[in-house]
Amino acid sequence: RALPWCHGYQLPLSRLELRSEAQASGAAAALQAWLLRASGCGLVMRQEVVSMVPALLLGVQASHRVLDVCAAPGSKTTQLLEMVSHGAEGGVVVANDAEPLRAYVLAHRLRSLGAGLNAVVVTHRGQTLPRAGEEYDRVLCDVPCSGDGTLRKEPALWASWRPGLSLRLHSLQLQIALRAAALVRAGGSDVSDCMGVTCPCGCPHRRSCGWAACSATRLAPSPRSRQGRGVGTARTRVRKVTTTRVE
C-alpha cells in the first residue's frame, strides 16, 4: 500500500515472511528478486515505517546543512539526501558513524544513489564530534540502542536479554545527544525543527536519554515525547551545550 506522508510503499509482510513465501510462490520469489536488485542499485531503500518518521519531523529545507550523528547503515541518511538540493548552491548532509566498517558500508550505500550528491561520510565518536565550519541547521541523533524494541517481533531474543544491556548505554546516549545539541545552529530556530533524538523502537532507556538531554539543555520535551511515542523534540532555542567530556 502507498504511504503518501513519506512517499513510500509498505508491503503486507515482513522480510522473513517474504523469504518464506518466496519458497512456495513464484510471484513472491519474483518480488523478492526485484527488491534485491532494486536495493543494490539504489532504486529502492528498504526501511521500517516507524524509522522514517524522525527525518520527516526535522523539516529539512533544500539549502540546509544537515548532520546525521549515528548514520549507519544509512536509511535515514538517504531520506535526508532526498530533502536537500544538490550542486554548488544546494545543501549538504554529513553522515557520521563511530565504526569505520559501518561508515564504509554507509559510503557504499550512498554511492549506489549516483554521483553528484552533496554528501560527506566521516567516522568519529559521536560524543566528541568536532565542529566543522558553520553549525548545522538540522541534526538527526539516532543514538545507539540495545534493541529492546525488537523483542516485540523477535521473541527468541528474550533468552539473552538482560536489564543491564539497556542501563549501561544511558551515559553514552546522553553524551552523544548533548554533543549533537551543541552542534545545532544558533539564531532563534526552534529545536523541534532542528534536532531529533529518535527512538523508533520505543525503548525506555532511549526515552530517558531524551528527557535527560532536555533537562541538561533546559529544553521542554514536546507532548508527543511525553506520551512515549518514540520521538523527542524540544521547543526553545539552543545556542551552545557543553559537558565535561565534550571538547
CSV table of C-alpha atoms in Angstrom, one decimal:
chain,number,residue,atom,x,y,z
A,1,ARG,CA,0.0,0.0,0.0
A,2,ALA,CA,1.1,3.6,-0.7
A,3,LEU,CA,2.3,5.8,2.2
A,4,PRO,CA,1.8,9.3,0.9
A,5,TRP,CA,3.1,11.0,4.0
A,6,CYS,CA,6.6,9.6,3.3
A,7,HIS,CA,6.4,9.0,-0.4
A,8,GLY,CA,6.9,5.3,0.2
A,9,TYR,CA,5.2,1.9,0.0
A,10,GLN,CA,4.6,-0.8,2.6
A,11,LEU,CA,4.5,-4.5,2.0
A,12,PRO,CA,1.9,-6.5,3.9
A,13,LEU,CA,4.6,-8.9,5.2
A,14,SER,CA,7.9,-8.8,6.9
A,15,ARG,CA,11.3,-9.7,5.3
A,16,LEU,CA,11.3,-13.1,6.9
A,17,GLU,CA,7.7,-13.7,5.8
A,18,LEU,CA,8.6,-12.7,2.3
A,19,ARG,CA,11.5,-15.1,2.3
A,20,SER,CA,9.2,-17.9,3.4
A,21,GLU,CA,6.6,-17.0,0.8
A,22,ALA,CA,9.2,-16.9,-1.9
A,23,GLN,CA,9.9,-20.6,-1.4
A,24,ALA,CA,6.3,-21.5,-2.1
A,25,SER,CA,5.1,-18.8,-4.5
A,26,GLY,CA,6.6,-17.8,-7.9
A,27,ALA,CA,5.1,-14.3,-7.5
A,28,ALA,CA,6.7,-13.8,-4.1
A,29,ALA,CA,10.0,-15.1,-5.4
A,30,ALA,CA,9.9,-12.6,-8.3
A,31,LEU,CA,9.1,-9.8,-5.9
A,32,GLN,CA,12.0,-10.7,-3.6
A,33,ALA,CA,14.4,-10.9,-6.5
A,34,TRP,CA,13.3,-7.5,-7.8
A,35,LEU,CA,13.7,-5.9,-4.3
A,36,LEU,CA,17.2,-7.3,-4.1
A,37,ARG,CA,18.2,-5.9,-7.5
A,38,ALA,CA,16.5,-2.5,-6.9
A,39,SER,CA,18.1,-2.2,-3.4
A,40,GLY,CA,21.5,-3.0,-4.8
A,41,CYS,CA,21.4,-0.2,-7.5
A,42,GLY,CA,19.9,2.4,-5.2
A,43,LEU,CA,16.4,2.4,-6.8
A,44,VAL,CA,14.7,1.2,-3.6
A,45,MET,CA,15.6,1.8,0.0
A,46,ARG,CA,14.1,-0.8,2.4
A,47,GLN,CA,13.3,0.7,5.8
A,48,GLU,CA,10.8,0.1,8.7
A,49,VAL,CA,7.9,2.6,8.5
A,50,VAL,CA,8.5,3.8,12.1
A,51,SER,CA,12.1,4.7,11.4
A,52,MET,CA,11.1,7.0,8.6
A,53,VAL,CA,9.3,9.4,11.0
A,54,PRO,CA,12.3,11.3,12.6
A,55,ALA,CA,13.8,12.6,9.4
A,56,LEU,CA,10.4,13.9,8.3
A,57,LEU,CA,9.9,15.7,11.6
A,58,LEU,CA,13.1,17.7,11.2
A,59,GLY,CA,11.6,19.9,8.4
A,60,VAL,CA,14.7,19.9,6.3
A,61,GLN,CA,14.9,22.5,3.6
A,62,ALA,CA,16.8,22.4,0.3
A,63,SER,CA,19.7,24.6,1.4
A,64,HIS,CA,20.2,23.2,4.9
A,65,ARG,CA,23.4,21.8,6.4
A,66,VAL,CA,22.3,18.6,8.0
A,67,LEU,CA,24.2,16.3,10.3
A,68,ASP,CA,23.3,12.6,10.9
A,69,VAL,CA,25.3,11.8,14.0
A,70,CYS,CA,24.9,8.0,14.1
A,71,ALA,CA,24.2,7.4,10.5
A,72,ALA,CA,25.0,3.7,9.5
A,73,PRO,CA,23.5,1.8,7.9
A,74,GLY,CA,22.1,4.9,6.2
A,75,SER,CA,18.4,4.6,5.7
A,76,LYS,CA,17.7,7.9,7.4
A,77,THR,CA,20.6,9.5,5.6
A,78,THR,CA,19.1,8.6,2.3
A,79,GLN,CA,15.9,10.3,3.4
A,80,LEU,CA,17.8,13.5,4.3
A,81,LEU,CA,19.6,13.5,1.0
A,82,GLU,CA,16.2,13.4,-0.8
A,83,MET,CA,15.3,16.6,1.1
A,84,VAL,CA,18.3,18.8,0.3
A,85,SER,CA,19.2,20.1,-3.2
A,86,HIS,CA,22.5,19.2,-4.7
A,87,GLY,CA,25.1,21.1,-6.6
A,88,ALA,CA,27.1,24.3,-5.7
A,89,GLU,CA,24.1,26.2,-4.4
A,90,GLY,CA,22.5,23.2,-2.5
A,91,GLY,CA,22.6,22.0,1.0
A,92,VAL,CA,24.8,19.2,2.4
A,93,VAL,CA,24.3,16.1,4.5
A,94,VAL,CA,27.2,15.0,6.7
A,95,ALA,CA,26.8,11.4,7.8
A,96,ASN,CA,28.9,10.1,10.7
A,97,ASP,CA,29.4,6.8,12.3
A,98,ALA,CA,31.9,5.8,15.0
A,99,GLU,CA,32.8,2.4,13.5
A,100,PRO,CA,35.0,2.6,10.4
A,101,LEU,CA,33.5,-0.6,8.9
A,102,ARG,CA,29.9,0.7,9.3
A,103,ALA,CA,31.0,4.0,7.8
A,104,TYR,CA,32.4,2.1,4.8
A,105,VAL,CA,29.1,0.3,4.4
A,106,LEU,CA,27.3,3.6,4.6
A,107,ALA,CA,29.5,5.2,2.0
A,108,HIS,CA,29.0,2.2,-0.3
A,109,ARG,CA,25.2,2.5,0.1
A,110,LEU,CA,25.2,6.2,-0.7
A,111,ARG,CA,27.4,5.6,-3.7
A,112,SER,CA,24.7,3.4,-5.2
A,113,LEU,CA,22.5,6.5,-5.3
A,114,GLY,CA,24.6,8.0,-8.0
A,115,ALA,CA,27.2,10.8,-8.4
A,116,GLY,CA,26.8,14.4,-7.7
A,117,LEU,CA,25.3,14.1,-4.2
A,118,ASN,CA,26.1,16.8,-1.6
A,119,ALA,CA,27.1,14.2,1.0
A,120,VAL,CA,30.1,13.6,3.2
A,121,VAL,CA,30.8,10.4,5.2
A,122,VAL,CA,33.0,10.7,8.3
A,123,THR,CA,33.9,8.4,11.1
A,124,HIS,CA,34.3,9.9,14.6
A,125,ARG,CA,33.0,9.3,18.1
A,126,GLY,CA,29.6,11.0,18.3
A,127,GLN,CA,30.2,12.3,21.8
A,128,THR,CA,33.3,14.3,20.7
A,129,LEU,CA,32.3,15.0,17.1
A,130,PRO,CA,34.3,18.1,16.1
A,131,ARG,CA,32.8,21.3,14.7
A,132,ALA,CA,33.4,21.6,11.0
A,133,GLY,CA,32.9,25.2,9.9
A,134,GLU,CA,29.4,26.5,10.4
A,135,GLU,CA,26.9,24.9,12.8
A,136,TYR,CA,24.2,22.7,11.3
A,137,ASP,CA,20.7,23.7,10.5
A,138,ARG,CA,19.4,20.3,11.4
A,139,VAL,CA,20.8,17.4,13.4
A,140,LEU,CA,19.5,13.9,13.5
A,141,CYS,CA,20.7,12.0,16.5
A,142,ASP,CA,19.8,8.3,16.4
A,143,VAL,CA,21.8,7.2,19.5
A,144,PRO,CA,23.0,3.6,19.9
A,145,CYS,CA,20.2,1.3,21.2
A,146,SER,CA,20.1,-2.1,22.9
A,147,GLY,CA,17.3,-3.1,20.6
A,148,ASP,CA,14.8,-3.8,23.3
A,149,GLY,CA,12.0,-2.7,21.0
A,150,THR,CA,12.8,-5.6,18.6
A,151,LEU,CA,11.6,-8.1,21.2
A,152,ARG,CA,8.1,-7.5,20.0
A,153,LYS,CA,8.9,-9.1,16.7
A,154,GLU,CA,11.8,-11.4,17.8
A,155,PRO,CA,10.6,-13.2,21.0
A,156,ALA,CA,13.6,-15.5,20.9
A,157,LEU,CA,15.8,-12.6,22.0
A,158,TRP,CA,14.3,-12.7,25.5
A,159,ALA,CA,16.6,-15.6,26.3
A,160,SER,CA,19.7,-13.4,26.1
A,161,TRP,CA,18.2,-10.1,27.2
A,162,ARG,CA,19.3,-8.5,30.5
A,163,PRO,CA,18.3,-5.2,32.1
A,164,GLY,CA,22.0,-4.1,32.2
A,165,LEU,CA,22.1,-4.1,28.4
A,166,SER,CA,19.9,-1.0,28.4
A,167,LEU,CA,21.2,0.7,31.5
A,168,ARG,CA,24.8,0.7,30.6
A,169,LEU,CA,24.0,2.6,27.3
A,170,HIS,CA,22.4,5.6,29.0
A,171,SER,CA,25.6,7.6,29.7
A,172,LEU,CA,26.9,7.1,26.1
A,173,GLN,CA,23.5,8.0,24.6
A,174,LEU,CA,23.3,11.2,26.7
A,175,GLN,CA,26.8,12.3,25.8
A,176,ILE,CA,26.1,11.9,22.1
A,177,ALA,CA,22.8,13.7,22.4
A,178,LEU,CA,24.3,16.6,24.2
A,179,ARG,CA,27.1,16.9,21.6
A,180,ALA,CA,24.5,16.9,18.9
A,181,ALA,CA,22.6,19.7,20.6
A,182,ALA,CA,25.8,21.7,20.8
A,183,LEU,CA,26.3,21.5,17.0
A,184,VAL,CA,22.9,22.9,16.1
A,185,ARG,CA,22.9,26.4,14.6
A,186,ALA,CA,22.1,29.3,16.9
A,187,GLY,CA,19.8,32.1,15.8
A,188,GLY,CA,16.3,31.5,17.0
A,189,SER,CA,15.3,28.3,15.3
A,190,ASP,CA,13.0,26.0,17.2
A,191,VAL,CA,14.7,22.9,18.3
A,192,SER,CA,11.7,20.9,17.2
A,193,ASP,CA,12.8,21.9,13.8
A,194,CYS,CA,16.5,21.4,14.4
A,195,MET,CA,17.2,18.3,16.4
A,196,GLY,CA,15.5,15.0,16.8
A,197,VAL,CA,16.5,12.4,19.4
A,198,THR,CA,15.0,9.3,17.8
A,199,CYS,CA,13.7,6.1,19.3
A,200,PRO,CA,12.0,4.1,16.6
A,201,CYS,CA,11.7,1.0,18.8
A,202,GLY,CA,10.2,2.9,21.8
A,203,CYS,CA,12.9,1.7,24.2
A,204,PRO,CA,12.5,3.2,27.7
A,205,HIS,CA,16.3,3.9,28.1
A,206,ARG,CA,16.1,5.9,24.8
A,207,ARG,CA,13.2,8.0,26.2
A,208,SER,CA,15.1,8.6,29.4
A,209,CYS,CA,18.1,9.8,27.4
A,210,GLY,CA,15.8,12.3,25.6
A,211,TRP,CA,14.4,13.6,29.0
A,212,ALA,CA,17.9,13.8,30.4
A,213,ALA,CA,19.2,15.8,27.4
A,214,CYS,CA,16.2,18.2,27.6
A,215,SER,CA,17.0,18.7,31.3
A,216,ALA,CA,20.7,19.3,30.7
A,217,THR,CA,19.9,21.8,28.0
A,218,ARG,CA,16.9,23.4,29.7
A,219,LEU,CA,14.6,22.3,27.0
A,220,ALA,CA,11.0,21.2,27.2
A,221,PRO,CA,10.1,17.9,25.7
A,222,SER,CA,7.1,18.0,23.4
A,223,PRO,CA,3.7,16.5,24.3
A,224,ARG,CA,4.5,13.8,21.7
A,225,SER,CA,7.6,12.8,23.7
A,226,ARG,CA,5.7,12.8,27.0
A,227,GLN,CA,3.2,10.3,25.5
A,228,GLY,CA,6.0,7.9,24.9
A,229,ARG,CA,5.6,7.7,21.1
A,230,GLY,CA,9.3,7.5,20.4
A,231,VAL,CA,10.3,10.9,19.1
A,232,GLY,CA,11.6,13.5,21.5
A,233,THR,CA,11.8,17.2,20.4
A,234,ALA,CA,12.1,20.5,22.2
A,235,ARG,CA,10.7,23.9,21.7
A,236,THR,CA,13.2,26.5,22.9
A,237,ARG,CA,16.4,27.9,21.5
A,238,VAL,CA,19.7,26.0,21.6
A,239,ARG,CA,22.9,28.1,21.5
A,240,LYS,CA,25.7,26.0,23.0
A,241,VAL,CA,25.8,23.0,25.2
A,242,THR,CA,29.0,21.6,26.8
A,243,THR,CA,29.8,18.9,29.2
A,244,THR,CA,33.0,17.8,30.9
A,245,ARG,CA,33.6,15.2,28.3
A,246,VAL,CA,32.9,17.3,25.3
A,247,GLU,CA,35.8,19.3,23.7
